[in-house]
Amino acid sequence: MRPIPSVSQRSPAASARSQASTPVAQQHRQRQQQRQQQPPLLRRRAAGAPPAAAAEAAAAAAAAVEHGSTVLPWLPAFALLALSWQGPRLASAAADFLKPRKCRTCWGAGYTLCDACGARGKRGGAFEGGPLVPCPACAGRGRLQCTACNATGLANSWLWKPSNDPGWGARGE
């Protein structure tokens, strides 16, 4: 197998072209040199901690190291970076967690259907061979208060109180 000839061995014109400096090549080299001399472009800051907070965190880390704390010096900076990176996501998750959510047991109604009477409110009758009597479990109503949400209809009822007007519209008074 023959070796591939180099550019200078192929033709005299090709070697002259490769060694000659064309105006386009000169402009290209100049642009590359200018780019290397310029400082790198800074990205726009994403939502996160302001520069003052970063300076305070750095000062706190330096003070902790001076006082003989066992906290690693890079830990506060890492925590600040993580919070600034995940801050909007954490805020959104906290807002979703604090919204009033319907109870999954009663679907926000505050009561469940009585299993003893099949939500009829009465027991007995022709199928059981006796008279119809009010259900002792639900007192003839056919429904029981939901124990999962304490009859509020909200899964996070520890945060939201029941509304005074439970009709249509916004919750509250």
PDB file of C-alpha atoms in Angstrom, residues 54-170:
ATOM      1  CA  ALA A  54     -23.285  35.784  49.430  1.00  0.00           C
ATOM      2  CA  ALA A  55     -20.868  38.194  51.107  1.00  0.00           C
ATOM      3  CA  GLU A  56     -22.601  37.674  54.467  1.00  0.00           C
ATOM      4  CA  ALA A  57     -22.406  33.899  54.064  1.00  0.00           C
ATOM      5  CA  ALA A  58     -18.704  34.104  53.231  1.00  0.00           C
ATOM      6  CA  ALA A  59     -18.097  36.322  56.280  1.00  0.00           C
ATOM      7  CA  ALA A  60     -20.020  33.898  58.496  1.00  0.00           C
ATOM      8  CA  ALA A  61     -17.957  30.985  57.185  1.00  0.00           C
ATOM      9  CA  ALA A  62     -14.719  32.875  57.844  1.00  0.00           C
ATOM     10  CA  ALA A  63     -15.853  33.748  61.379  1.00  0.00           C
ATOM     11  CA  ALA A  64     -16.762  30.116  62.069  1.00  0.00           C
ATOM     12  CA  VAL A  65     -13.321  28.950  60.969  1.00  0.00           C
ATOM     13  CA  GLU A  66     -11.590  31.614  63.102  1.00  0.00           C
ATOM     14  CA  HIS A  67     -13.483  30.560  66.225  1.00  0.00           C
ATOM     15  CA  GLY A  68     -12.393  26.949  65.879  1.00  0.00           C
ATOM     16  CA  SER A  69     -15.675  25.597  64.589  1.00  0.00           C
ATOM     17  CA  THR A  70     -15.646  22.110  63.141  1.00  0.00           C
ATOM     18  CA  VAL A  71     -17.834  23.192  60.215  1.00  0.00           C
ATOM     19  CA  LEU A  72     -16.063  22.745  56.932  1.00  0.00           C
ATOM     20  CA  PRO A  73     -15.242  26.113  55.351  1.00  0.00           C
ATOM     21  CA  TRP A  74     -16.892  25.273  52.036  1.00  0.00           C
ATOM     22  CA  LEU A  75     -20.147  24.020  53.559  1.00  0.00           C
ATOM     23  CA  PRO A  76     -21.944  27.403  53.893  1.00  0.00           C
ATOM     24  CA  ALA A  77     -20.921  28.356  50.378  1.00  0.00           C
ATOM     25  CA  PHE A  78     -22.212  25.041  49.057  1.00  0.00           C
ATOM     26  CA  ALA A  79     -25.482  25.467  50.968  1.00  0.00           C
ATOM     27  CA  LEU A  80     -25.897  28.970  49.591  1.00  0.00           C
ATOM     28  CA  LEU A  81     -25.260  27.717  46.072  1.00  0.00           C
ATOM     29  CA  ALA A  82     -27.739  24.880  46.485  1.00  0.00           C
ATOM     30  CA  LEU A  83     -30.415  27.232  47.822  1.00  0.00           C
ATOM     31  CA  SER A  84     -29.906  29.737  45.040  1.00  0.00           C
ATOM     32  CA  TRP A  85     -30.095  26.945  42.472  1.00  0.00           C
ATOM     33  CA  GLN A  86     -33.130  25.174  43.946  1.00  0.00           C
ATOM     34  CA  GLY A  87     -34.753  28.239  45.539  1.00  0.00           C
ATOM     35  CA  PRO A  88     -37.616  28.725  43.075  1.00  0.00           C
ATOM     36  CA  ARG A  89     -38.401  25.007  43.127  1.00  0.00           C
ATOM     37  CA  LEU A  90     -38.400  24.912  46.936  1.00  0.00           C
ATOM     38  CA  ALA A  91     -40.653  27.962  47.116  1.00  0.00           C
ATOM     39  CA  SER A  92     -43.088  26.357  44.690  1.00  0.00           C
ATOM     40  CA  ALA A  93     -43.085  23.089  46.663  1.00  0.00           C
ATOM     41  CA  ALA A  94     -43.707  24.968  49.923  1.00  0.00           C
ATOM     42  CA  ALA A  95     -46.599  26.898  48.360  1.00  0.00           C
ATOM     43  CA  ASP A  96     -48.136  23.655  47.067  1.00  0.00           C
ATOM     44  CA  PHE A  97     -47.727  22.014  50.481  1.00  0.00           C
ATOM     45  CA  LEU A  98     -49.422  24.896  52.292  1.00  0.00           C
ATOM     46  CA  LYS A  99     -52.460  25.077  49.983  1.00  0.00           C
ATOM     47  CA  PRO A 100     -55.668  23.596  51.367  1.00  0.00           C
ATOM     48  CA  ARG A 101     -55.871  20.044  49.993  1.00  0.00           C
ATOM     49  CA  LYS A 102     -58.955  17.845  49.868  1.00  0.00           C
ATOM     50  CA  CYS A 103     -59.004  14.794  52.111  1.00  0.00           C
ATOM     51  CA  ARG A 104     -58.511  11.608  50.078  1.00  0.00           C
ATOM     52  CA  THR A 105     -60.795   9.554  52.304  1.00  0.00           C
ATOM     53  CA  CYS A 106     -63.934  11.692  51.951  1.00  0.00           C
ATOM     54  CA  TRP A 107     -62.867  13.693  48.838  1.00  0.00           C
ATOM     55  CA  GLY A 108     -63.419  16.973  50.681  1.00  0.00           C
ATOM     56  CA  ALA A 109     -67.004  16.319  51.786  1.00  0.00           C
ATOM     57  CA  GLY A 110     -66.185  15.874  55.485  1.00  0.00           C
ATOM     58  CA  TYR A 111     -68.184  12.676  55.813  1.00  0.00           C
ATOM     59  CA  THR A 112     -68.062   9.075  54.603  1.00  0.00           C
ATOM     60  CA  LEU A 113     -70.922   6.734  53.781  1.00  0.00           C
ATOM     61  CA  CYS A 114     -72.050   4.404  56.535  1.00  0.00           C
ATOM     62  CA  ASP A 115     -71.050   0.800  55.895  1.00  0.00           C
ATOM     63  CA  ALA A 116     -73.454  -0.639  58.466  1.00  0.00           C
ATOM     64  CA  CYS A 117     -76.621   0.451  56.642  1.00  0.00           C
ATOM     65  CA  GLY A 118     -75.216   0.940  53.142  1.00  0.00           C
ATOM     66  CA  ALA A 119     -75.811   4.721  53.345  1.00  0.00           C
ATOM     67  CA  ARG A 120     -79.602   4.212  53.661  1.00  0.00           C
ATOM     68  CA  GLY A 121     -79.912   5.317  57.282  1.00  0.00           C
ATOM     69  CA  LYS A 122     -82.155   2.360  58.145  1.00  0.00           C
ATOM     70  CA  ARG A 123     -81.590  -1.291  58.904  1.00  0.00           C
ATOM     71  CA  GLY A 124     -83.851  -4.285  58.770  1.00  0.00           C
ATOM     72  CA  GLY A 125     -86.828  -4.608  56.483  1.00  0.00           C
ATOM     73  CA  ALA A 126     -88.115  -7.446  54.338  1.00  0.00           C
ATOM     74  CA  PHE A 127     -84.669  -8.889  53.602  1.00  0.00           C
ATOM     75  CA  GLU A 128     -83.732  -9.227  57.265  1.00  0.00           C
ATOM     76  CA  GLY A 129     -87.215 -10.233  58.391  1.00  0.00           C
ATOM     77  CA  GLY A 130     -87.937  -7.315  60.710  1.00  0.00           C
ATOM     78  CA  PRO A 131     -89.142  -3.758  60.767  1.00  0.00           C
ATOM     79  CA  LEU A 132     -87.069  -0.847  59.454  1.00  0.00           C
ATOM     80  CA  VAL A 133     -85.199   0.844  62.278  1.00  0.00           C
ATOM     81  CA  PRO A 134     -82.765   3.779  62.184  1.00  0.00           C
ATOM     82  CA  CYS A 135     -79.151   2.684  61.902  1.00  0.00           C
ATOM     83  CA  PRO A 136     -77.437   2.848  65.300  1.00  0.00           C
ATOM     84  CA  ALA A 137     -74.002   3.565  63.744  1.00  0.00           C
ATOM     85  CA  CYS A 138     -74.987   6.728  61.867  1.00  0.00           C
ATOM     86  CA  ALA A 139     -78.164   7.660  63.815  1.00  0.00           C
ATOM     87  CA  GLY A 140     -80.264   7.353  60.651  1.00  0.00           C
ATOM     88  CA  ARG A 141     -78.290   9.848  58.582  1.00  0.00           C
ATOM     89  CA  GLY A 142     -76.527   7.350  56.284  1.00  0.00           C
ATOM     90  CA  ARG A 143     -73.164   9.027  56.720  1.00  0.00           C
ATOM     91  CA  LEU A 144     -70.409   9.283  59.325  1.00  0.00           C
ATOM     92  CA  GLN A 145     -67.963  12.051  60.067  1.00  0.00           C
ATOM     93  CA  CYS A 146     -64.608  11.476  58.367  1.00  0.00           C
ATOM     94  CA  THR A 147     -62.004  10.542  60.960  1.00  0.00           C
ATOM     95  CA  ALA A 148     -59.029  11.148  58.641  1.00  0.00           C
ATOM     96  CA  CYS A 149     -59.680  14.899  58.347  1.00  0.00           C
ATOM     97  CA  ASN A 150     -61.748  15.376  61.530  1.00  0.00           C
ATOM     98  CA  ALA A 151     -64.807  16.197  59.357  1.00  0.00           C
ATOM     99  CA  THR A 152     -63.193  19.314  57.866  1.00  0.00           C
ATOM    100  CA  GLY A 153     -62.751  17.972  54.328  1.00  0.00           C
ATOM    101  CA  LEU A 154     -59.123  19.105  54.306  1.00  0.00           C
ATOM    102  CA  ALA A 155     -56.100  16.838  54.540  1.00  0.00           C
ATOM    103  CA  ASN A 156     -54.037  19.626  56.107  1.00  0.00           C
ATOM    104  CA  SER A 157     -56.719  20.773  58.537  1.00  0.00           C
ATOM    105  CA  TRP A 158     -54.008  21.574  61.094  1.00  0.00           C
ATOM    106  CA  LEU A 159     -53.287  24.645  58.952  1.00  0.00           C
ATOM    107  CA  TRP A 160     -56.710  25.675  57.684  1.00  0.00           C
ATOM    108  CA  LYS A 161     -59.796  26.095  59.840  1.00  0.00           C
ATOM    109  CA  PRO A 162     -63.194  25.035  58.518  1.00  0.00           C
ATOM    110  CA  SER A 163     -65.133  27.808  56.802  1.00  0.00           C
ATOM    111  CA  ASN A 164     -68.152  29.373  58.476  1.00  0.00           C
ATOM    112  CA  ASP A 165     -70.032  29.362  55.168  1.00  0.00           C
ATOM    113  CA  PRO A 166     -69.340  25.995  53.537  1.00  0.00           C
ATOM    114  CA  GLY A 167     -71.307  26.874  50.374  1.00  0.00           C
ATOM    115  CA  TRP A 168     -69.902  27.796  46.976  1.00  0.00           C
ATOM    116  CA  GLY A 169     -67.063  30.283  46.721  1.00  0.00           C
ATOM    117  CA  ALA A 170     -63.800  31.004  48.431  1.00  0.00           C
TER     118      ALA A 170
END
